[in-house]
PDB file of C-alpha atoms in Angstrom:
ATOM      1  CA  MET T   1     -26.101   8.767  -4.459  1.00  0.00           C
ATOM      2  CA  GLY T   2     -25.041   6.573  -1.795  1.00  0.00           C
ATOM      3  CA  LEU T   3     -26.886   3.278  -1.227  1.00  0.00           C
ATOM      4  CA  ASP T   4     -29.034   4.456  -3.922  1.00  0.00           C
ATOM      5  CA  ALA T   5     -26.161   4.506  -6.476  1.00  0.00           C
ATOM      6  CA  ILE T   6     -25.257   1.041  -5.275  1.00  0.00           C
ATOM      7  CA  ARG T   7     -28.594  -0.522  -5.442  1.00  0.00           C
ATOM      8  CA  ALA T   8     -28.838   1.388  -9.369  1.00  0.00           C
ATOM      9  CA  ALA T   9     -25.284  -0.132 -10.400  1.00  0.00           C
ATOM     10  CA  LEU T  10     -26.494  -3.827  -9.297  1.00  0.00           C
ATOM     11  CA  PRO T  11     -27.458  -6.096 -11.647  1.00  0.00           C
ATOM     12  CA  ALA T  12     -30.996  -7.982 -11.474  1.00  0.00           C
ATOM     13  CA  TYR T  13     -29.210 -11.321 -10.099  1.00  0.00           C
ATOM     14  CA  ALA T  14     -27.764  -9.489  -7.062  1.00  0.00           C
ATOM     15  CA  ARG T  15     -31.563  -7.968  -5.943  1.00  0.00           C
ATOM     16  CA  ASP T  16     -30.860 -10.017  -2.759  1.00  0.00           C
ATOM     17  CA  ILE T  17     -27.796  -7.837  -2.121  1.00  0.00           C
ATOM     18  CA  ALA T  18     -29.417  -4.448  -3.244  1.00  0.00           C
ATOM     19  CA  LEU T  19     -32.342  -5.247  -0.548  1.00  0.00           C
ATOM     20  CA  ASN T  20     -30.308  -6.580   1.865  1.00  0.00           C
ATOM     21  CA  LEU T  21     -28.307  -2.390   1.829  1.00  0.00           C
ATOM     22  CA  ASP T  22     -31.749  -1.372   2.956  1.00  0.00           C
ATOM     23  CA  SER T  23     -32.244  -3.704   5.733  1.00  0.00           C
ATOM     24  CA  THR T  24     -28.379  -4.083   7.227  1.00  0.00           C
ATOM     25  CA  VAL T  25     -26.659  -0.260   6.421  1.00  0.00           C
ATOM     26  CA  GLY T  26     -30.067   1.744   5.916  1.00  0.00           C
ATOM     27  CA  ALA T  27     -32.287   0.370   8.853  1.00  0.00           C
ATOM     28  CA  SER T  28     -29.367  -0.622  11.324  1.00  0.00           C
ATOM     29  CA  ALA T  29     -30.360  -1.147  14.762  1.00  0.00           C
ATOM     30  CA  LEU T  30     -26.676   0.157  15.512  1.00  0.00           C
ATOM     31  CA  THR T  31     -26.593   3.904  15.810  1.00  0.00           C
ATOM     32  CA  PRO T  32     -25.793   5.747  12.720  1.00  0.00           C
ATOM     33  CA  ALA T  33     -22.436   6.567  13.727  1.00  0.00           C
ATOM     34  CA  GLN T  34     -21.992   2.490  14.276  1.00  0.00           C
ATOM     35  CA  ALA T  35     -23.703   1.482  11.117  1.00  0.00           C
ATOM     36  CA  TRP T  36     -22.130   4.257   8.774  1.00  0.00           C
ATOM     37  CA  GLY T  37     -18.826   3.389  10.351  1.00  0.00           C
ATOM     38  CA  THR T  38     -18.911  -0.294   9.668  1.00  0.00           C
ATOM     39  CA  ALA T  39     -19.683   0.249   6.354  1.00  0.00           C
ATOM     40  CA  LEU T  40     -17.429   2.571   5.473  1.00  0.00           C
ATOM     41  CA  ALA T  41     -14.689   0.301   7.190  1.00  0.00           C
ATOM     42  CA  CYS T  42     -15.929  -2.561   5.060  1.00  0.00           C
ATOM     43  CA  ALA T  43     -16.073  -0.627   1.585  1.00  0.00           C
ATOM     44  CA  VAL T  44     -12.459   0.327   2.226  1.00  0.00           C
ATOM     45  CA  ALA T  45     -11.890  -3.237   2.645  1.00  0.00           C
ATOM     46  CA  ALA T  46     -13.550  -4.671   0.020  1.00  0.00           C
ATOM     47  CA  ARG T  47     -11.499  -2.352  -3.014  1.00  0.00           C
ATOM     48  CA  ASN T  48     -14.553  -1.637  -4.925  1.00  0.00           C
ATOM     49  CA  PRO T  49     -14.131   2.445  -6.233  1.00  0.00           C
ATOM     50  CA  VAL T  50     -18.071   2.450  -6.382  1.00  0.00           C
ATOM     51  CA  VAL T  51     -19.045   1.031  -3.612  1.00  0.00           C
ATOM     52  CA  LEU T  52     -16.136   2.992  -1.751  1.00  0.00           C
ATOM     53  CA  ARG T  53     -16.870   6.313  -3.525  1.00  0.00           C
ATOM     54  CA  GLU T  54     -20.895   6.212  -2.676  1.00  0.00           C
ATOM     55  CA  ILE T  55     -20.714   4.863   0.852  1.00  0.00           C
ATOM     56  CA  ALA T  56     -17.757   7.458   1.775  1.00  0.00           C
ATOM     57  CA  ALA T  57     -20.554  10.147   0.208  1.00  0.00           C
ATOM     58  CA  GLU T  58     -23.107   9.123   2.505  1.00  0.00           C
ATOM     59  CA  ALA T  59     -21.148   8.288   5.465  1.00  0.00           C
ATOM     60  CA  LEU T  60     -20.020  11.755   5.604  1.00  0.00           C
ATOM     61  CA  GLY T  61     -23.266  12.965   7.208  1.00  0.00           C
ATOM     62  CA  HIS T  62     -23.441  10.279   9.864  1.00  0.00           C
ATOM     63  CA  LEU T  63     -19.699  10.380  10.767  1.00  0.00           C
ATOM     64  CA  GLY T  64     -18.645  13.770  10.317  1.00  0.00           C
ATOM     65  CA  PRO T  65     -14.639  14.198   9.098  1.00  0.00           C
ATOM     66  CA  ASP T  66     -13.165  13.034  11.962  1.00  0.00           C
ATOM     67  CA  GLY T  67     -15.600   9.586  11.937  1.00  0.00           C
ATOM     68  CA  VAL T  68     -14.519   9.407   8.402  1.00  0.00           C
ATOM     69  CA  GLU T  69     -10.993   9.208   9.311  1.00  0.00           C
ATOM     70  CA  ALA T  70     -11.356   7.085  11.957  1.00  0.00           C
ATOM     71  CA  ALA T  71     -13.348   4.360   9.887  1.00  0.00           C
ATOM     72  CA  LYS T  72     -10.860   4.229   7.065  1.00  0.00           C
ATOM     73  CA  GLY T  73      -8.104   3.818   9.656  1.00  0.00           C
ATOM     74  CA  ALA T  74      -9.480   1.026  11.081  1.00  0.00           C
ATOM     75  CA  ALA T  75      -9.848  -0.953   7.832  1.00  0.00           C
ATOM     76  CA  ALA T  76      -6.033   0.510   7.344  1.00  0.00           C
ATOM     77  CA  ILE T  77      -5.018  -0.765  10.552  1.00  0.00           C
ATOM     78  CA  MET T  78      -6.681  -4.196  10.202  1.00  0.00           C
ATOM     79  CA  ALA T  79      -5.755  -4.863   6.476  1.00  0.00           C
ATOM     80  CA  MET T  80      -2.182  -4.834   8.236  1.00  0.00           C
ATOM     81  CA  THR T  81      -3.074  -6.765  11.517  1.00  0.00           C
ATOM     82  CA  ASN T  82      -5.465  -9.201   9.876  1.00  0.00           C
ATOM     83  CA  THR T  83      -2.745 -10.442   7.278  1.00  0.00           C
ATOM     84  CA  TYR T  84      -0.148 -10.471  10.096  1.00  0.00           C
ATOM     85  CA  TYR T  85      -1.995 -12.317  12.820  1.00  0.00           C
ATOM     86  CA  ARG T  86      -3.860 -14.483  10.404  1.00  0.00           C
ATOM     87  CA  ALA T  87      -0.337 -16.110   8.868  1.00  0.00           C
ATOM     88  CA  ARG T  88       0.869 -16.664  12.039  1.00  0.00           C
ATOM     89  CA  HIS T  89      -1.989 -18.522  12.993  1.00  0.00           C
ATOM     90  CA  HIS T  90      -2.215 -20.705   9.894  1.00  0.00           C
ATOM     91  CA  ILE T  91       1.791 -21.419  10.398  1.00  0.00           C
ATOM     92  CA  GLY T  92       0.633 -23.141  13.685  1.00  0.00           C
ATOM     93  CA  ASP T  93       3.753 -23.328  15.076  1.00  0.00           C
ATOM     94  CA  GLU T  94       3.342 -21.805  18.800  1.00  0.00           C
ATOM     95  CA  ARG T  95       7.047 -19.989  18.427  1.00  0.00           C
ATOM     96  CA  TYR T  96       6.004 -17.465  16.531  1.00  0.00           C
ATOM     97  CA  ALA T  97       3.031 -16.707  19.070  1.00  0.00           C
ATOM     98  CA  ALA T  98       5.925 -15.964  21.615  1.00  0.00           C
ATOM     99  CA  LEU T  99       7.581 -13.411  19.407  1.00  0.00           C
ATOM    100  CA  PRO T 100       6.146  -9.567  19.378  1.00  0.00           C
ATOM    101  CA  ALA T 101       4.456  -8.267  16.638  1.00  0.00           C
ATOM    102  CA  ARG T 102       6.413  -5.071  16.786  1.00  0.00           C
ATOM    103  CA  LEU T 103       3.878  -3.356  14.333  1.00  0.00           C
ATOM    104  CA  ARG T 104       2.926   0.192  15.011  1.00  0.00           C
ATOM    105  CA  MET T 105      -0.982   0.416  16.201  1.00  0.00           C
ATOM    106  CA  ARG T 106      -1.026   3.502  17.914  1.00  0.00           C
ATOM    107  CA  ILE T 107      -4.806   4.144  16.117  1.00  0.00           C
ATOM    108  CA  VAL T 108      -5.987   1.548  18.116  1.00  0.00           C
ATOM    109  CA  ALA T 109      -5.527   3.356  21.391  1.00  0.00           C
ATOM    110  CA  ARG T 110      -6.957   7.077  19.980  1.00  0.00           C
ATOM    111  CA  PRO T 111      -8.769   6.547  17.351  1.00  0.00           C
ATOM    112  CA  GLY T 112     -10.478  10.072  17.672  1.00  0.00           C
ATOM    113  CA  VAL T 113     -14.116   8.411  17.848  1.00  0.00           C
ATOM    114  CA  ASP T 114     -15.821   6.330  20.438  1.00  0.00           C
ATOM    115  CA  LYS T 115     -12.943   3.292  21.077  1.00  0.00           C
ATOM    116  CA  GLY T 116     -16.487   1.097  21.185  1.00  0.00           C
ATOM    117  CA  ASN T 117     -17.344   2.202  17.600  1.00  0.00           C
ATOM    118  CA  PHE T 118     -13.564   1.634  16.270  1.00  0.00           C
ATOM    119  CA  LYS T 119     -13.425  -1.962  17.712  1.00  0.00           C
ATOM    120  CA  LEU T 120     -16.794  -2.818  16.434  1.00  0.00           C
ATOM    121  CA  TRP T 121     -15.389  -1.417  12.677  1.00  0.00           C
ATOM    122  CA  CYS T 122     -12.386  -3.476  13.029  1.00  0.00           C
ATOM    123  CA  LEU T 123     -14.231  -6.704  13.958  1.00  0.00           C
ATOM    124  CA  ALA T 124     -16.473  -6.079  10.678  1.00  0.00           C
ATOM    125  CA  VAL T 125     -13.078  -5.305   8.621  1.00  0.00           C
ATOM    126  CA  SER T 126     -11.962  -8.787  10.223  1.00  0.00           C
ATOM    127  CA  ALA T 127     -14.737 -10.204   8.922  1.00  0.00           C
ATOM    128  CA  ILE T 128     -13.521  -9.693   5.296  1.00  0.00           C
ATOM    129  CA  ASN T 129     -10.302 -10.639   5.860  1.00  0.00           C
ATOM    130  CA  GLY T 130     -10.954 -13.737   7.090  1.00  0.00           C
ATOM    131  CA  CYS T 131      -8.928 -13.261  10.548  1.00  0.00           C
ATOM    132  CA  ASP T 132     -10.403 -15.601  13.111  1.00  0.00           C
ATOM    133  CA  ILE T 133      -7.840 -14.237  15.734  1.00  0.00           C
ATOM    134  CA  CYS T 134      -8.670 -10.769  15.272  1.00  0.00           C
ATOM    135  CA  LEU T 135     -12.372 -11.445  15.192  1.00  0.00           C
ATOM    136  CA  ARG T 136     -12.339 -13.613  18.617  1.00  0.00           C
ATOM    137  CA  THR T 137     -10.351 -10.658  20.174  1.00  0.00           C
ATOM    138  CA  HIS T 138     -12.430  -7.991  18.924  1.00  0.00           C
ATOM    139  CA  GLU T 139     -15.795  -9.941  19.881  1.00  0.00           C
ATOM    140  CA  LYS T 140     -14.451 -10.492  23.385  1.00  0.00           C
ATOM    141  CA  THR T 141     -13.465  -6.516  23.535  1.00  0.00           C
ATOM    142  CA  LEU T 142     -16.879  -5.263  22.649  1.00  0.00           C
ATOM    143  CA  SER T 143     -18.753  -7.985  24.646  1.00  0.00           C
ATOM    144  CA  GLY T 144     -16.518  -6.795  27.650  1.00  0.00           C
ATOM    145  CA  ALA T 145     -17.274  -3.284  26.860  1.00  0.00           C
ATOM    146  CA  GLY T 146     -21.056  -3.802  26.672  1.00  0.00           C
ATOM    147  CA  PHE T 147     -21.779  -4.413  23.220  1.00  0.00           C
ATOM    148  CA  THR T 148     -24.610  -7.513  22.564  1.00  0.00           C
ATOM    149  CA  PRO T 149     -24.660 -10.122  20.385  1.00  0.00           C
ATOM    150  CA  GLU T 150     -27.206  -8.560  18.653  1.00  0.00           C
ATOM    151  CA  GLN T 151     -24.870  -5.152  17.655  1.00  0.00           C
ATOM    152  CA  VAL T 152     -22.050  -7.785  16.800  1.00  0.00           C
ATOM    153  CA  ASN T 153     -24.316  -9.710  14.746  1.00  0.00           C
ATOM    154  CA  GLU T 154     -25.535  -6.285  12.910  1.00  0.00           C
ATOM    155  CA  ALA T 155     -21.825  -5.031  12.162  1.00  0.00           C
ATOM    156  CA  LEU T 156     -21.070  -8.410  10.547  1.00  0.00           C
ATOM    157  CA  ARG T 157     -24.414  -8.385   8.546  1.00  0.00           C
ATOM    158  CA  ILE T 158     -23.129  -5.157   7.271  1.00  0.00           C
ATOM    159  CA  SER T 159     -19.705  -6.599   6.689  1.00  0.00           C
ATOM    160  CA  ALA T 160     -21.241  -9.175   4.452  1.00  0.00           C
ATOM    161  CA  VAL T 161     -23.416  -7.386   2.500  1.00  0.00           C
ATOM    162  CA  VAL T 162     -20.991  -4.183   1.878  1.00  0.00           C
ATOM    163  CA  HIS T 163     -18.661  -7.156   0.810  1.00  0.00           C
ATOM    164  CA  ALA T 164     -21.109  -8.685  -1.592  1.00  0.00           C
ATOM    165  CA  ALA T 165     -21.828  -5.549  -3.277  1.00  0.00           C
ATOM    166  CA  ALA T 166     -18.219  -4.691  -4.038  1.00  0.00           C
ATOM    167  CA  VAL T 167     -17.592  -8.428  -5.107  1.00  0.00           C
ATOM    168  CA  THR T 168     -20.491  -8.088  -7.570  1.00  0.00           C
ATOM    169  CA  LEU T 169     -19.753  -4.703  -9.196  1.00  0.00           C
ATOM    170  CA  ASP T 170     -16.073  -6.143  -9.469  1.00  0.00           C
ATOM    171  CA  ALA T 171     -17.543  -9.360 -11.436  1.00  0.00           C
ATOM    172  CA  GLU T 172     -19.946  -7.139 -13.617  1.00  0.00           C
ATOM    173  CA  ALA T 173     -16.657  -4.170 -14.571  1.00  0.00           C
ATOM    174  CA  ALA T 174     -14.563  -7.357 -15.226  1.00  0.00           C
ATOM    175  CA  LEU T 175     -16.711  -8.823 -17.576  1.00  0.00           C
ATOM    176  CA  ALA T 176     -18.131  -5.518 -19.060  1.00  0.00           C
TER     177      ALA T 176
END
């Protein structure tokens, strides 16, 4: 189960992805809660059922039920905010920047886990969703909270590998 099942499901052409699962999630320099919360939030964002199911099963032991809910919450809130802020940015009209978002985001203030970890998970999901404004905002917040560039980079590496595994398994399912 978990990472082993994902690695086993990946085709030979994605061997690099399989190996990178070990060197990112499996052997991260982040704390287990940071690494597994990042992996789970990114698995939700990446939307592949196999990747999500397997990472969620293994993440529970590292995060506990509250951490699992918070990681899923990070992915959910970023699905909304990344879409909104990315769209406003792409429109490129400053009139929109002056308008209030008026979107509920209570989980950001009270995530039920360490706020720094939650923000790290939000940053990783923002990388998958391609929201440059959210990436910059979360990185600045994390930096101000004492997170190092190495820690942020670790979360981005996990994000990239989890997303790549999901994309690969989606492609294989579509071609089967």
